[in-house]
Amino acid sequence: MTILPHVRSFVAALLSRRRLEREMEAELRFHLDARVDDLMAGGLSRIDADRRARDEFGDPLRWKEEGREARGWRVLDELRADVTYGLRWLRRSPGFAVAAVLSLALGIGANAAIFTLLNAVLLQSLPVPHSEQLVLFTTKEAGRDSSYAFSFRTFETFRRQQPSLTDISASAPLRINVEIDGHTQPTAVGQMASGNYYSVLGVPAALGRTLLSADDAPPGAAAVAVLGYGYWRRQFGGDQSAIGRVVRLNGYPFTIVGVSAPAFFGTHVGEAVDITVPLSMQPLVNPDFGISLVTGVGADDFWLELTGRLRTGRSAIEAQTDLNGLFQQMLPEMLRKAGPKAQLIGHPRLELEPGSKGLSELRRRFSRPLLVLMGVVGLVLLIACANVANLLLARAASRQREIAVRVSLGASRARLVRQLLAESLLLAIIGGTVGGLLAMASRHSLAALLVGANTGALASGLDLRVLAFTLSVSVVTGLVFGMAPAFSTSHVDAFGSLKDGSQHVTHGRRRFGLRGSLVAAQVAISVVLLVSAGLFVRTLMNLRRLDLGFDQEHVLALRLEPRGSNLKHQNEQHLMRLFGDLIARVQVVPGVRAVSLSGSTPLSNENLLVLDVTIPGYAPQAPEDMHVRLMQIYPGYFATMGIVVVAGRDLGVADNDPSTANVGGAGERRGAHEPLVALINETMARRFFGTPTAAVGRRFQLACCGQTFEIVGVARDARDRTLREELRPLAYATYAQTPTGRGQMTLLVRASGDPQALVATIGQLAREIDPAMPLLEVQTLADRVGAATRQERLVALVSSVFGVLALALAAVGLYGVMAYTVARRRTEFGVRLALGASPAELERLVLGESLALVGMGLAVGLGAAGGIAQTLSHLLFGLQPLDPVAFASAAGALVSVATIAAYLPARQAANVDAIVALRSE
Amino acid sequence: MDTTPELLPGTLDLLILKAVSLGAMHGYGVLLRIQQISHDRLQIQQGSLYPALYRLEHKGLVAAQWGESENRRKAKYYRLTAAGRRRLQEEVAYWKRLTEAIGVVLAAVPERV
């Protein structure tokens, strides 16, 4: 049996009911008239014919009613009646309506808000056609992080030789220093991409053109740029004349040839690409790498992200097998060319990941916290449901008579349940609409919690999925909280209720019944939320109070990547002069207390050198590794960062003299000069040498290249990469003495006053040393620390807000139930008073009962919280999942609030006037 | 006793489908047709036709269209759809099997067990 005719029928009924009714009327009339005509033609008089025809026809009202039912209109009619009645009833009790709608709006709205974020980060596909055909290239090996970087040579080989993908594109990020008509503009987020980038993704141009294959060759010839839509609007005001303009990107002139489609922001969710230039321009435009990475030796460096599109009919597995086969053939040659760096490559296999959602740093960091928050708001919604269910049950008492009348008029139980559910759904949909609007209004602030100020990169717009989610949540909510009251209310003793003035004395044991269990459930859920909030808040505080090992106040950081800094050996003279010059200039700026440079910015999660060392006199135990991180610094580093040197001495200017260094390429040993010098951190000292003082004077040797370092000092441990990771052995050597090809450094400036005041001056000085250098924003270390705790802040904030909300809802629920119960038990209290109880005893009685209820909820809640806390242990820091402080404070908060909520009804009980109570029966 | 038997519930739909299969007709015409081809042997309350027609329309077995009757009045004409035609065949086959089976039972003569 097909659905379609039924659906068509229903839709017609909804839209043109009146017309259909008129038609039905006309049809029956036609029949009667035709019959009368026929009978009259047979010889009857008009009056007789009329009567006969009506007899034969039967009662038209009945046929019309059956006709309506046959077409399924009755259900629609009843539904419409239920909704109208429900609205009227809500209007008549505004207090109840507001309380219910508000609870629901908060519950549903919270869910919608978090889901919007979840959708933007986890679920939304890239806004490109057939995104399910996209695949991302990655290499994986057990025991290593997966890598998404490939060399240009690998890219070209894949493109030429593989059969399963229609095409492969390559891209790499690029920071671009933009200059328009001689004026410096804010640094842009850019990328270099192959000519087929836009065609592989299927992104059209909004204006002008996007990149073409012609832009791929020869290297250095195609100085064209494609703007991102948002950037075009922001930077060029959406002006069409931007096409054809020449701008300087990282010092080199480019012609703008087009703007990409509005919805497209790149392939990294959470980051919007402003400018795209061809890959072939890399040698000129990316001073980060002083050499060409698309020709010659550089073509074997790993720097490109590859995205491919599957041919229709080919599966990702097939493509992966083909490509991995190719990759394994190329691997031996790659390892050979890499020489000593081969250990970094290892022996991975190639895999293809689904590319429909792009690559996202944001997703990695926030998936788990967002899922946890989804759980939190889900619980809050349950509490809101319980609240509304309680409200409905309270109303049920006053509706007994109405229900009884309906039952005696012939309504079936099913019909009654349907009516009550319709009312609940109505409430839920109204609440859901309000909640949805609230969620929309707050989405920018929530997105800011994830990505900071640049919320444009997170496409958290109005999405069909979010709407569908909100609607389904509303409907399910309505059913959940409406079910119990509907069944409970429709079960009615018709006779008993219709009798006048019947009073129900409390039925014995089931004093609280359904409503009481609902309140106990609310209490339990509130406990869970409060405990979670407590755990998250304490985690945040632990992170905040963490001894970073350095003084984060008053310090500015700025990453410098001057031209040639990726080939330190070739350009060492030039770079050291540059840096020395900069330090000298910054030092004399008023307000600057100390200045230095370091190889990586604190808490930036940038890769440090990790090297194997051998230590004379120390034999490693079997599973132990001898990995040590090596950071290159300038003299004055420890003073600028505020890191205490606990033993030995600091590195000085003399140690940074290139002539003492004699570090050439790999494998060169130092001659008769003194060994290189280094400081190590406490962790390294304690692990290999026992105590910091014992470490001074000892030596270690780099396994790869043979250099020997003498330890001249030990510094206090400092958090370098992330806040949460364990402390690892770390050695510091001067720029001149560190054997690495990476010459990029971070400028660190300690200010005597407010560091913000120096931002402009520092930026200006940095620009002067190399105008073509892309400049990132100058940031204070305090800001960096703040950014590092972004997830924790999000979770702590949201869970606290909802914990408090849940507590408030539970308190209101408790008050409601107790007040109701007390009101119903007035007669009983009257009797007790008459028999000699004191008001104080009554008060204690009621209070005791309330607290018993709360106690039950508390017990269940604490148990559940304990279980849930275990699953959250990855997100915590510095405390056990079963942290006593969090549990105790949650329980304490709950009990105090609950006592207050229970106190008022208890007072009401005490104030019962015995005579009035007994008389009213 | 009345010689014209009342319809068993559910058979009205079958009769209507059959009547309409002979050609598109309005409700009154369907009634006349049924009476004609049954030689007035079936008793049908005339108005009961309409709920049945609406039910068939709701299920997609007949389709309705407004047209002009013989005496230039507006009437709603019903015709059989493809689905209706299939359904008619199924129902007729079922009816035949049913009546056959019942006939066999009713024709049974007591036997020595």
XYZ file of N, CA and C in Angstrom, chain A residues 1-2 5-7 9-10 19-20 23-31 33-39 53 55-59 62-64 66-68 70-72, chain B residues 26-29 31-32 35 44-61 64 66 68-71 73-78 83 86-87:
240
model
N 0.839 -1.199 0.000
C 0.000 0.000 0.000
C 0.877 1.254 0.000
N 0.649 2.043 -0.960
C 1.524 3.220 -1.080
C 1.110 4.328 -0.138
N -0.737 8.480 -2.065
C -2.115 9.002 -2.148
C -2.618 9.521 -0.808
N -2.233 8.822 0.280
C -2.656 9.281 1.609
C -2.098 10.662 1.897
N -0.814 10.811 1.586
C -0.163 12.093 1.877
C -0.823 13.209 1.079
N -3.746 13.308 0.013
C -5.071 13.552 0.569
C -5.001 14.442 1.792
N -4.017 14.134 2.663
C -3.872 14.925 3.884
C -3.533 16.368 3.566
N -13.130 24.240 0.730
C -13.544 23.928 -0.636
C -14.001 22.479 -0.724
N -13.244 21.589 -0.072
C -13.603 20.177 -0.105
C -14.949 19.925 0.568
N -17.577 20.984 -1.796
C -17.722 20.006 -2.874
C -18.530 18.806 -2.411
N -18.260 18.375 -1.184
C -18.991 17.218 -0.654
C -20.474 17.537 -0.590
N -20.784 18.718 -0.104
C -22.161 19.181 -0.026
C -22.800 19.158 -1.410
N -22.068 19.712 -2.367
C -22.595 19.794 -3.735
C -22.838 18.408 -4.317
N -21.928 17.500 -3.993
C -22.046 16.139 -4.546
C -23.284 15.437 -4.018
N -23.519 15.558 -2.719
C -24.697 14.913 -2.135
C -25.977 15.539 -2.673
N -25.937 16.839 -2.829
C -27.100 17.531 -3.363
C -27.400 17.068 -4.779
N -26.375 16.926 -5.580
C -26.557 16.462 -6.955
C -27.263 15.120 -6.970
N -26.772 14.241 -6.054
C -27.355 12.885 -5.999
C -28.855 12.955 -5.699
N -30.920 15.462 -6.005
C -31.678 16.089 -7.093
C -31.888 15.100 -8.241
N -30.811 14.393 -8.585
C -30.925 13.436 -9.698
C -31.959 12.352 -9.380
N -31.934 11.899 -8.115
C -32.878 10.857 -7.713
C -34.315 11.361 -7.797
N -34.481 12.588 -7.281
C -35.832 13.176 -7.318
C -36.304 13.282 -8.756
N -35.404 13.754 -9.621
C -35.775 13.872 -11.032
C -36.222 12.525 -11.597
N -35.438 11.508 -11.310
C -35.761 10.178 -11.842
C -37.105 9.691 -11.316
N -37.309 9.904 -10.011
C -38.572 9.430 -9.423
C -39.750 10.183 -10.021
N -36.830 9.886 -1.956
C -35.391 10.039 -2.186
C -34.634 10.156 -0.868
N -35.552 9.036 2.065
C -35.570 7.735 2.734
C -34.469 6.848 2.201
N -34.433 6.800 0.882
C -33.439 5.904 0.260
C -32.021 6.357 0.575
N -31.865 7.656 0.679
C -30.498 8.165 0.839
C -29.946 7.912 2.229
N -30.795 8.079 3.206
C -30.297 7.977 4.577
C -29.942 9.363 5.105
N -29.383 9.433 6.262
C -29.116 10.709 6.911
C -27.849 11.347 6.329
N -24.903 11.948 8.674
C -24.119 10.748 8.981
C -23.131 10.440 7.869
N -23.615 10.538 6.605
C -22.717 10.225 5.481
C -21.571 11.218 5.410
N -21.883 12.474 5.732
C -20.801 13.474 5.685
C -19.753 13.164 6.742
N -19.130 10.259 8.131
C -18.364 9.072 7.737
C -17.421 9.398 6.596
N -17.897 10.283 5.744
C -17.037 10.696 4.640
C -15.772 11.381 5.156
N -15.965 12.241 6.129
C -14.797 12.931 6.697
C -13.837 11.944 7.340
N -13.562 8.807 6.548
C -12.949 7.996 5.497
C -11.749 8.701 4.890
N -11.807 9.998 4.849
C -10.683 10.742 4.271
C -9.624 11.071 5.308
N -9.813 10.635 6.517
C -8.811 10.894 7.530
C -8.875 12.296 8.096
N -20.363 9.478 -12.132
C -20.542 10.161 -10.846
C -21.240 9.224 -9.862
N -21.316 9.665 -8.605
C -21.810 8.807 -7.537
C -23.190 8.221 -7.815
N -24.100 9.077 -8.274
C -25.463 8.606 -8.540
C -25.450 7.574 -9.659
N -24.632 7.843 -10.660
C -24.524 6.915 -11.774
C -23.987 5.564 -11.336
N -24.398 4.207 -8.459
C -25.508 3.536 -7.789
C -26.443 2.896 -8.805
N -26.820 3.681 -9.809
C -27.737 3.166 -10.826
C -27.149 1.953 -11.512
N -27.330 -1.069 -9.304
C -28.698 -1.599 -9.253
C -29.063 -2.285 -10.557
N -28.970 -1.361 -0.983
C -27.880 -0.458 -0.553
C -28.477 0.852 -0.125
N -28.068 1.328 1.065
C -28.475 2.676 1.456
C -27.696 3.667 0.614
N -28.410 4.474 -0.145
C -27.751 5.242 -1.204
C -26.620 6.138 -0.692
N -26.856 6.779 0.440
C -25.828 7.710 0.912
C -24.547 7.031 1.314
N -24.629 5.725 1.645
C -23.428 5.031 2.122
C -22.388 4.900 1.028
N -22.819 5.169 -0.195
C -21.892 5.129 -1.332
C -20.746 6.109 -1.163
N -21.101 7.263 -0.631
C -20.129 8.359 -0.635
C -18.961 8.153 0.313
N -19.193 7.749 1.561
C -18.014 7.446 2.390
C -17.126 6.399 1.734
N -17.798 5.397 1.071
C -17.002 4.351 0.430
C -16.172 4.928 -0.702
N -16.794 5.809 -1.497
C -16.053 6.437 -2.603
C -14.881 7.248 -2.072
N -15.125 7.981 -1.000
C -14.039 8.813 -0.450
C -12.915 7.943 0.073
N -13.280 6.834 0.647
C -12.259 5.943 1.170
C -11.393 5.404 0.036
N -12.070 5.007 -1.044
C -11.325 4.494 -2.192
C -10.426 5.579 -2.784
N -10.950 6.803 -2.788
C -10.148 7.899 -3.332
C -8.936 8.141 -2.449
N -9.155 8.098 -1.136
C -8.072 8.320 -0.184
C -6.957 7.306 -0.369
N -7.374 6.078 -0.736
C -6.365 5.033 -0.910
C -5.759 5.055 -2.296
N -6.260 5.918 -3.160
C -5.672 6.016 -4.486
C -6.181 4.979 -5.468
N -7.332 4.338 -5.159
C -7.830 3.303 -6.061
C -8.753 3.890 -7.118
N -10.828 11.299 -8.813
C -12.054 12.075 -9.040
C -11.762 13.336 -9.822
N -14.065 16.890 -11.497
C -15.347 17.543 -11.731
C -15.624 17.633 -13.226
N -19.279 17.682 -16.296
C -20.681 18.060 -16.517
C -21.506 16.808 -16.731
N -22.663 16.752 -16.101
C -23.514 15.567 -16.236
C -24.371 15.690 -17.489
N -25.210 14.681 -17.689
C -26.038 14.674 -18.907
C -26.902 15.907 -18.975
N -27.479 16.313 -17.835
C -28.357 17.481 -17.875
C -27.627 18.752 -17.469
N -25.434 19.647 -15.406
C -25.146 20.063 -14.025
C -23.752 19.600 -13.666
N -23.126 20.300 -12.723
C -21.769 19.924 -12.315
C -21.823 18.704 -11.407
N -21.007 17.701 -11.779
C -20.953 16.505 -10.951
C -19.526 16.010 -10.874
N -19.243 15.267 -9.827
C -17.884 14.760 -9.640
C -17.810 13.351 -10.197
N -16.941 13.154 -11.182
C -16.826 11.851 -11.833
C -15.673 11.062 -11.250
N -15.881 9.756 -11.050
C -14.847 8.879 -10.511
C -14.429 7.895 -11.579
N -3.842 1.355 -9.979
C -3.832 0.626 -8.711
C -5.197 0.037 -8.416
N -5.811 -3.086 -10.455
C -5.118 -4.252 -9.878
C -5.870 -4.761 -8.666
N -6.324 -3.818 -7.851
C -7.014 -4.192 -6.626
C -8.309 -4.931 -6.950
